CSV table of C-alpha atoms in Angstrom, one decimal:
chain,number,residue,atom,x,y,z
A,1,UNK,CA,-4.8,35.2,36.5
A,2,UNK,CA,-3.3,36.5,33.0
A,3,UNK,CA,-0.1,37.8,35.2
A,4,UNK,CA,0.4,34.0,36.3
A,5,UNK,CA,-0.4,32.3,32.5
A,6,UNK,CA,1.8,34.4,30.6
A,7,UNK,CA,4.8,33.3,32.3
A,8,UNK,CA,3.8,29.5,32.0
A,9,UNK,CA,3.5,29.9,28.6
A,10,UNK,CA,6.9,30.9,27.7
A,11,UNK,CA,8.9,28.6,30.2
A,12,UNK,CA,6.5,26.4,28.3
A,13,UNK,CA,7.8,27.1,24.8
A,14,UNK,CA,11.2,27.7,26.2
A,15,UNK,CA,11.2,23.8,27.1
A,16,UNK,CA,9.9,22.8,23.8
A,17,UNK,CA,12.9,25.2,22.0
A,18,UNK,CA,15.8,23.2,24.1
A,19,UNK,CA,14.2,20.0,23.4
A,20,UNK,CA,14.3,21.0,19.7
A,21,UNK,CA,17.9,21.8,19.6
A,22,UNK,CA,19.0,18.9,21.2
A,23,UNK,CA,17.7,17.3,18.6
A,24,UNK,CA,17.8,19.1,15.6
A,25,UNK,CA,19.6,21.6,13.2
A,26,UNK,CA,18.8,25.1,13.8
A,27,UNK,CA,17.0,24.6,9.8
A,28,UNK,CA,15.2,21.6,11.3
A,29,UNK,CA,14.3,23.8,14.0
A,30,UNK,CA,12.8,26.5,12.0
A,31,UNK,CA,10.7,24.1,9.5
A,32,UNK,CA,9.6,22.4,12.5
A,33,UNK,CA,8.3,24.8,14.8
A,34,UNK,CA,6.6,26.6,11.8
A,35,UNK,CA,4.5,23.6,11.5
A,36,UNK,CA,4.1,23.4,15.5
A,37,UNK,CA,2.7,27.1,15.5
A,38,UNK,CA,1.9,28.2,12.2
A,39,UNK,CA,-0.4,24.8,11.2
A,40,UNK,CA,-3.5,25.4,8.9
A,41,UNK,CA,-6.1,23.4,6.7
A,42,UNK,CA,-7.1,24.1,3.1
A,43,UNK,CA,-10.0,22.9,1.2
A,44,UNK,CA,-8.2,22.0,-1.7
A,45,UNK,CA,-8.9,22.7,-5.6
A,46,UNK,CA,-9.7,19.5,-8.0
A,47,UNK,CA,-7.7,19.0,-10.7
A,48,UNK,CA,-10.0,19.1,-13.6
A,49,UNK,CA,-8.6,16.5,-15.6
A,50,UNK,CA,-8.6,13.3,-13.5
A,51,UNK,CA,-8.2,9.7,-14.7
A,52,UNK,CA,-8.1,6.2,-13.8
A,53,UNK,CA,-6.2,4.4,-16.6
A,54,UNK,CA,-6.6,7.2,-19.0
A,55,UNK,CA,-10.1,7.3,-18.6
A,56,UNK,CA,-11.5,10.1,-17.6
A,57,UNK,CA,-13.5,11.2,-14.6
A,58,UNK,CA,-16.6,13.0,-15.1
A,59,UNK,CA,-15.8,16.1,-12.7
A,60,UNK,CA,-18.4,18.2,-14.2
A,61,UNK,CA,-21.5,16.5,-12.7
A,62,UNK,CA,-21.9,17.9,-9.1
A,63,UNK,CA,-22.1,14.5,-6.8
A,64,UNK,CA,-18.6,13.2,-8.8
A,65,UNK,CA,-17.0,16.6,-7.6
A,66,UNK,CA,-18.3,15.7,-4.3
A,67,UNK,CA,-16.9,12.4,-3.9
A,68,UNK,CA,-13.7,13.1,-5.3
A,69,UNK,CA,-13.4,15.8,-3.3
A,70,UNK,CA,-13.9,13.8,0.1
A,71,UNK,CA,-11.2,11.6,-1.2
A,72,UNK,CA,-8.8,14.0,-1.5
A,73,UNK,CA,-9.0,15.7,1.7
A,74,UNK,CA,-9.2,12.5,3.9
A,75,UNK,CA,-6.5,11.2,2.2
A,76,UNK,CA,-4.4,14.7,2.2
A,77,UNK,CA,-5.6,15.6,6.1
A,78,UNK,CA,-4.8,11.6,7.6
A,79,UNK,CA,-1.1,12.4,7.2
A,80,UNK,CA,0.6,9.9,9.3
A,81,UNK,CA,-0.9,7.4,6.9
A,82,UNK,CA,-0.3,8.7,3.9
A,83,UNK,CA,3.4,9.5,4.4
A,84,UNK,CA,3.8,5.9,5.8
A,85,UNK,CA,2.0,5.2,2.1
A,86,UNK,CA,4.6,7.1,0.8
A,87,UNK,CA,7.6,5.0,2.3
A,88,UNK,CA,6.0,1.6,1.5
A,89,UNK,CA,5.6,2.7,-2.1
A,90,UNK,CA,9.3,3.3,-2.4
A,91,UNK,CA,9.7,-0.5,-1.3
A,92,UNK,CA,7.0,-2.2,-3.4
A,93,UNK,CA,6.1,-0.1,-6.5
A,94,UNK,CA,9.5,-1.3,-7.7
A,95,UNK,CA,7.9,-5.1,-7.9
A,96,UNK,CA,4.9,-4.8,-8.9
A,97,UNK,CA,5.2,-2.3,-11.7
A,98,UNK,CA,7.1,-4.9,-13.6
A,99,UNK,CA,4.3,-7.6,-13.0
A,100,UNK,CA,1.6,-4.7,-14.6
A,101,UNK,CA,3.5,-3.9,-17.1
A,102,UNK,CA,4.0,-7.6,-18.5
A,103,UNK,CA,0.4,-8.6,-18.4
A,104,UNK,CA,-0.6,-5.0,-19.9
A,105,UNK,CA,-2.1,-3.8,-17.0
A,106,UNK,CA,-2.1,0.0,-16.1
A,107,UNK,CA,0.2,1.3,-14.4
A,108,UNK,CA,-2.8,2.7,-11.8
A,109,UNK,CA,-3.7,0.0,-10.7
A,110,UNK,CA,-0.8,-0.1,-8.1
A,111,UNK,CA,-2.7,2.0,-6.3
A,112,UNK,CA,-5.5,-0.2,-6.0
A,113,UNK,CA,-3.1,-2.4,-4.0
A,114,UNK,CA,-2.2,0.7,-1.9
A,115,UNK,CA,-6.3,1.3,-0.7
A,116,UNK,CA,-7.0,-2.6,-0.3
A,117,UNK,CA,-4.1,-3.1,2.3
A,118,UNK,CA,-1.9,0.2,3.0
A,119,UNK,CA,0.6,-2.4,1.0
A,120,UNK,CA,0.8,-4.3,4.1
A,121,UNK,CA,0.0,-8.2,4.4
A,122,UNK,CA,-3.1,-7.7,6.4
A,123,UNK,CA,-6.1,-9.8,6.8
A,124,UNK,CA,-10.0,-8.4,6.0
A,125,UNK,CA,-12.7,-9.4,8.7
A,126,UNK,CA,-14.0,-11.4,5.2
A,127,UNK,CA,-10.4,-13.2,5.2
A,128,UNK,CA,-8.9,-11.9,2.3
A,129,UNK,CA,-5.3,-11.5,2.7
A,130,UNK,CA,-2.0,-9.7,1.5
A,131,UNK,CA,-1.6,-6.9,-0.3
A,132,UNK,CA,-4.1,-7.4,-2.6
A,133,UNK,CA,-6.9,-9.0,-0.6
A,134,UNK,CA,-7.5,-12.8,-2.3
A,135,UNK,CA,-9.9,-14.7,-0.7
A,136,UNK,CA,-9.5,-18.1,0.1
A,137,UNK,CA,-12.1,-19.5,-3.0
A,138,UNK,CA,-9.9,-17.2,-5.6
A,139,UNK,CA,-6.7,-17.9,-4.6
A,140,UNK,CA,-7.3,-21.9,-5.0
A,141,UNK,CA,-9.4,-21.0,-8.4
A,142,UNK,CA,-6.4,-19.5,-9.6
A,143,UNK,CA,-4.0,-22.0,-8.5
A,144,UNK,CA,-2.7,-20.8,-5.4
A,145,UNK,CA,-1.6,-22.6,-2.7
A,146,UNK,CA,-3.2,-22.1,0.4
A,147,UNK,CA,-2.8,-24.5,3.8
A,148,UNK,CA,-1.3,-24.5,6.8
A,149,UNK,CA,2.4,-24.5,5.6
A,150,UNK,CA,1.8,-22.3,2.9
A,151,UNK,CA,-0.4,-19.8,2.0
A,152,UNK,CA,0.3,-17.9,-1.4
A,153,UNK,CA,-2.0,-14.7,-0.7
A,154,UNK,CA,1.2,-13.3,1.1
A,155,UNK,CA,3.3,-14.1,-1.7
A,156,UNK,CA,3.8,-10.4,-3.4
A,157,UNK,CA,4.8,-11.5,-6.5
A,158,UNK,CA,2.3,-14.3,-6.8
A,159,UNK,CA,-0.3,-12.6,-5.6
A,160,UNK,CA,0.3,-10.0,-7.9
A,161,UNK,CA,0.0,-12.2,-10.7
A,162,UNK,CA,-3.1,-13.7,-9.8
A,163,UNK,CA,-4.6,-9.8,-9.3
A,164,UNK,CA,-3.2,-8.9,-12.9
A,165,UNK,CA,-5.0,-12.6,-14.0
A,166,UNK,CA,-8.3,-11.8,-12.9
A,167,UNK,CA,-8.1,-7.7,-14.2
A,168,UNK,CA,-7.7,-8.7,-17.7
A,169,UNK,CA,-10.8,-11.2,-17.2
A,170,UNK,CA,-12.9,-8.2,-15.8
A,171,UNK,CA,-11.7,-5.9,-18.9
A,172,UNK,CA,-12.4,-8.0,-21.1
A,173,UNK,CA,-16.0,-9.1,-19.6
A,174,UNK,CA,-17.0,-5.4,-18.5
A,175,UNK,CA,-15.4,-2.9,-21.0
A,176,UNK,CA,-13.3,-1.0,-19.3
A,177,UNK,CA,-10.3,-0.5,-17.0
A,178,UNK,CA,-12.5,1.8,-14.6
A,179,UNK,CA,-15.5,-0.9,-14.3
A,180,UNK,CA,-12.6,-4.3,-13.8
A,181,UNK,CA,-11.6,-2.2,-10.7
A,182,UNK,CA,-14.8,-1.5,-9.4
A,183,UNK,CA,-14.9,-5.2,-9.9
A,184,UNK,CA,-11.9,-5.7,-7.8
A,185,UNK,CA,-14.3,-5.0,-5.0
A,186,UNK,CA,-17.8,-6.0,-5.7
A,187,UNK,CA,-17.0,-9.1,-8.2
A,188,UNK,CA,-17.7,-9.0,-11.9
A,189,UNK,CA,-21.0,-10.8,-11.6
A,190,UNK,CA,-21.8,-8.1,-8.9
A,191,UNK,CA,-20.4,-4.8,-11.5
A,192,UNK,CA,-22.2,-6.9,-14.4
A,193,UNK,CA,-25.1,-7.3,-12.6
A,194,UNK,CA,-25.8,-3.2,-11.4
A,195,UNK,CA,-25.1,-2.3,-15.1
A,196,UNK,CA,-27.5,-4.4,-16.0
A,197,UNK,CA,-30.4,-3.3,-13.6
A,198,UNK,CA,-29.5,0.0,-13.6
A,199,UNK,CA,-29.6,0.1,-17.2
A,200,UNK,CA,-26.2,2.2,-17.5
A,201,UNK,CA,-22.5,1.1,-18.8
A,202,UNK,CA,-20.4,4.1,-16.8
A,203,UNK,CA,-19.2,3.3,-13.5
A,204,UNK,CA,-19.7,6.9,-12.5
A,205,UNK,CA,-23.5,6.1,-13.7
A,206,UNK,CA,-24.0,3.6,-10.6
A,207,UNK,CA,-25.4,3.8,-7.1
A,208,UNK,CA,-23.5,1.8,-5.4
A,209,UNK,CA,-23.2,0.9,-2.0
A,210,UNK,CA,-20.7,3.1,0.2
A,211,UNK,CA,-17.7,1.0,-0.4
A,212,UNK,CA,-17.8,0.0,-4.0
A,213,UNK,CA,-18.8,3.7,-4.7
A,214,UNK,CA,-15.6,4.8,-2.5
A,215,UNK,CA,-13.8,2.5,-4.3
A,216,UNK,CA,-12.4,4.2,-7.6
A,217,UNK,CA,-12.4,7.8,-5.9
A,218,UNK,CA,-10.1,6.5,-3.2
A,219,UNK,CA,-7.6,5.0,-6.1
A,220,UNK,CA,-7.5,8.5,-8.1
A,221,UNK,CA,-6.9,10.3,-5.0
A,222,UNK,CA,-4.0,8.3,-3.9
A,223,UNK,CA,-2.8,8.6,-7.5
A,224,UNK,CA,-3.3,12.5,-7.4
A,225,UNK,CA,-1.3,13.2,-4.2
A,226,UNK,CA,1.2,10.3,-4.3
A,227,UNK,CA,2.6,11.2,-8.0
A,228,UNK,CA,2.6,15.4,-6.9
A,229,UNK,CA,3.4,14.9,-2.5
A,230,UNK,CA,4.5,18.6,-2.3
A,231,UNK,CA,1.5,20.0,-4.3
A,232,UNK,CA,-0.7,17.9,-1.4
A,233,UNK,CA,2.0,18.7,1.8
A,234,UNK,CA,3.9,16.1,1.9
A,235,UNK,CA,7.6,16.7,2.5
A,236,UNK,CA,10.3,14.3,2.1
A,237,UNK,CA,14.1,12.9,1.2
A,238,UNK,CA,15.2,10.1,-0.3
A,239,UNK,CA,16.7,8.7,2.6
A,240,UNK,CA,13.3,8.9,4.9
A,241,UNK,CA,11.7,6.0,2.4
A,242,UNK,CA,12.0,2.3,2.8
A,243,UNK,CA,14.0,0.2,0.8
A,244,UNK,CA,13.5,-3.5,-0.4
A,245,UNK,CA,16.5,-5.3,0.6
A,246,UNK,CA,18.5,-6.8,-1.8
A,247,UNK,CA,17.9,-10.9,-2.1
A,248,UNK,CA,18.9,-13.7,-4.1
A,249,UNK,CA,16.6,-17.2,-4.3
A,250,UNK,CA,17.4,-21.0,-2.7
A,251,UNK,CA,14.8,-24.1,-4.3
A,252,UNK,CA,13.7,-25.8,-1.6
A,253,UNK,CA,12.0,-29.2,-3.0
A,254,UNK,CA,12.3,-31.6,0.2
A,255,UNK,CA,10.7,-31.1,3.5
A,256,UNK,CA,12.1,-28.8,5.9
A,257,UNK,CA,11.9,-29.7,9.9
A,258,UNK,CA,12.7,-26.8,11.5
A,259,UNK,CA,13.2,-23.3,9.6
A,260,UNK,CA,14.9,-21.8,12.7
A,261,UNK,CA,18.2,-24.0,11.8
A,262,UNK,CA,17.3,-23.6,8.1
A,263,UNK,CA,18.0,-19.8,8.1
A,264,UNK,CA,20.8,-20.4,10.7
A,265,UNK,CA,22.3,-22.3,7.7
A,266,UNK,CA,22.3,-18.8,5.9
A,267,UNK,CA,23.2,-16.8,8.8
A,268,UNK,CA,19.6,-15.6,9.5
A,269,UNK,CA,17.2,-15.6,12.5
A,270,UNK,CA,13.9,-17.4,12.1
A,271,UNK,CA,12.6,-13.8,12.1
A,272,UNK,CA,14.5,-12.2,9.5
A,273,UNK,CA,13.6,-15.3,7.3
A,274,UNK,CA,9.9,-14.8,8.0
A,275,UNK,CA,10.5,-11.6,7.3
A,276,UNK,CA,11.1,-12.2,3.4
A,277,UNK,CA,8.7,-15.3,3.0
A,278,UNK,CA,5.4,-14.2,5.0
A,279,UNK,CA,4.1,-16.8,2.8
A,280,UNK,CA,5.5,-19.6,4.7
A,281,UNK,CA,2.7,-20.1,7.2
A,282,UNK,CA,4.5,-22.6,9.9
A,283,UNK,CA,7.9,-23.3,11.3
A,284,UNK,CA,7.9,-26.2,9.1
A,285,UNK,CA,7.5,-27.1,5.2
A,286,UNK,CA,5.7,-30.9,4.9
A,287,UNK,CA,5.8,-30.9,1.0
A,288,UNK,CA,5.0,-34.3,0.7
A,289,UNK,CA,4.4,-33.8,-3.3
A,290,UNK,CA,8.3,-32.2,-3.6
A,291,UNK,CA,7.2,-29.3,-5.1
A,292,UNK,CA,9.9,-26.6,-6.0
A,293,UNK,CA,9.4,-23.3,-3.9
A,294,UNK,CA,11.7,-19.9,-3.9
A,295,UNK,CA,12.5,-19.3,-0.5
A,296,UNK,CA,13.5,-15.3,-1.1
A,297,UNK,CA,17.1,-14.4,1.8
A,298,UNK,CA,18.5,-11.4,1.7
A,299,UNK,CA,22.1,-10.9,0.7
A,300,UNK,CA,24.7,-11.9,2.7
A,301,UNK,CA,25.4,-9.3,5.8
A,302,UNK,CA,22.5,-7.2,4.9
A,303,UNK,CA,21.3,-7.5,8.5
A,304,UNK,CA,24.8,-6.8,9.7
A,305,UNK,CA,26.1,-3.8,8.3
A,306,UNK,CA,24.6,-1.3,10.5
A,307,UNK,CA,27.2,-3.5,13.2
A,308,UNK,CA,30.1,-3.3,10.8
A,309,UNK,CA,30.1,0.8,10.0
């Protein structure tokens, strides 16, 4: 049986080498067929000197190694999403470190963001939506507007704002940066409550339940391997991130009928419009109270240039 195997092996491999080289350089070719044959797994060492927000994990007590170390090898060893993490960041770090850094925020708490939606406008099975997760009742106590036109949860910038809004609320109610994002996930009442009963004012001092006491471990490890991607595996250029397209803003502050002939009106398919306004729930704006929205279009023959080179 071996005298028949052995020779289906290599036409085998030979297959796989032409398909290779058809498609790649001979480098490419090398670096990928090292990964193909030569692929291994590593528990991984813990940096001793992990923080959220410059507050500092207790990594000497046995059961915080322990969880942080699950953290980091799920998150290392699930590499298709983490390298799609990677390539989102590139596209929406750039707006929503701004909105931190104006209402004092962390920088850290990005990352938040990136473990409540993947930085995707998803919806939870609660119904929280966007990229930060706001359900319906906080959205409206913070002044969003949420209907069937429009629902500001998708709005990145807004939304952001609200999330930054109700951090420095949870600081200043719970002490710290660690214990407002803990809050993030369980409420403030919730966090406020468990220090209470548990008669404790550490985060790392709680039982929790599973996800709340996931919660800041899964933020630090996505901090430690997206700010060092080669120390964690994770090889890339440039060129193989996303990029947020350049825009420019039109006020809308009438009704609009029909927003497939609106963004024909800026040489735009209804699609490519939806694209940058997620926010706008319908193919219609009522706005019977002419309020002044920023309908976000990208620059003029952004979606064209591939056609033009």
């Amino acid at each position: 049986m071996n005298f028949f195997k052995k020779p289906l092996f290599y036409f085998f491999s030979l297959l796989v080498a032409v398909s290779l080289s058809l498609a790649f350089s001979s480098d490419d070719i090398l670096k990928r067929s090292n990964l193909i044959f030569d692929y291994n797994v590593y528990a991984l060492p813990i940096p001793e000197n992990l923080n959220f927000s410059e507050e500092p994990l207790p990594l000497y007590l046995p059961d915080i190694r322990e969880r942080m170390d699950r953290e980091l090898l799920v998150n290392t060893y699930w590499q298709s999403n983490s390298l799609l993490l990677f390539k989102r960041a590139h596209k929406y770090f750039p707006i929503i470190e701004p909105i931190l850094e104006q209402y004092g925020i962390p920088e850290d708490f990005k990352y938040l963001a990136v473990i409540e939606s993947g930085l995707q406008n998803v919806t939870s099975p609660a119904g929280a939506k966007g990229f930060w997760q706001i359900m319906k009742s906080t959205g409206k106590e913070y002044g969003m507007e949420i209907n069937s036109n429009v629902d500001e949860r998708y709005h990145l910038k807004l939304s952001t704002h609200l999330a930054c809004q109700y951090l420095l609320k949870a600081k200043e109610k719970l002490g710290s940066w660690t214990l407002a994002a803990a809050s993030y996930n369980a409420g403030i009442s919730g966090i406020a409550s468990e220090l209470n009963r548990q008669s404790v004012s550490d985060y790392y001092d709680l039982l929790l339940g599973e996800e709340t006491g996931r919660y800041l471990f899964r933020i630090v490890a996505l901090k430690e391997i997206m700010t060092h991607p080669k120390k964690y595996g994770f090889n890339f250029e440039d060129k193989d991130l996303y990029a947020y397209a350049p825009t420019y803003e039109v006020e809308v502050d009438t009704a609009v009928s029909d927003f497939v002939e609106f963004a024909k009106n800026f040489g735009l398919n209804y699609k490519q419009l939806k694209l940058h306004n997620p926010w706008l729930r319908d193919d219609f704006l009522n706005n019977k109270s002419k309020k002044k929205y920023l309908i976000e279009l990208p620059k003029k023959d952004y979606y064209t240039l591939d056609k033009l080179d």
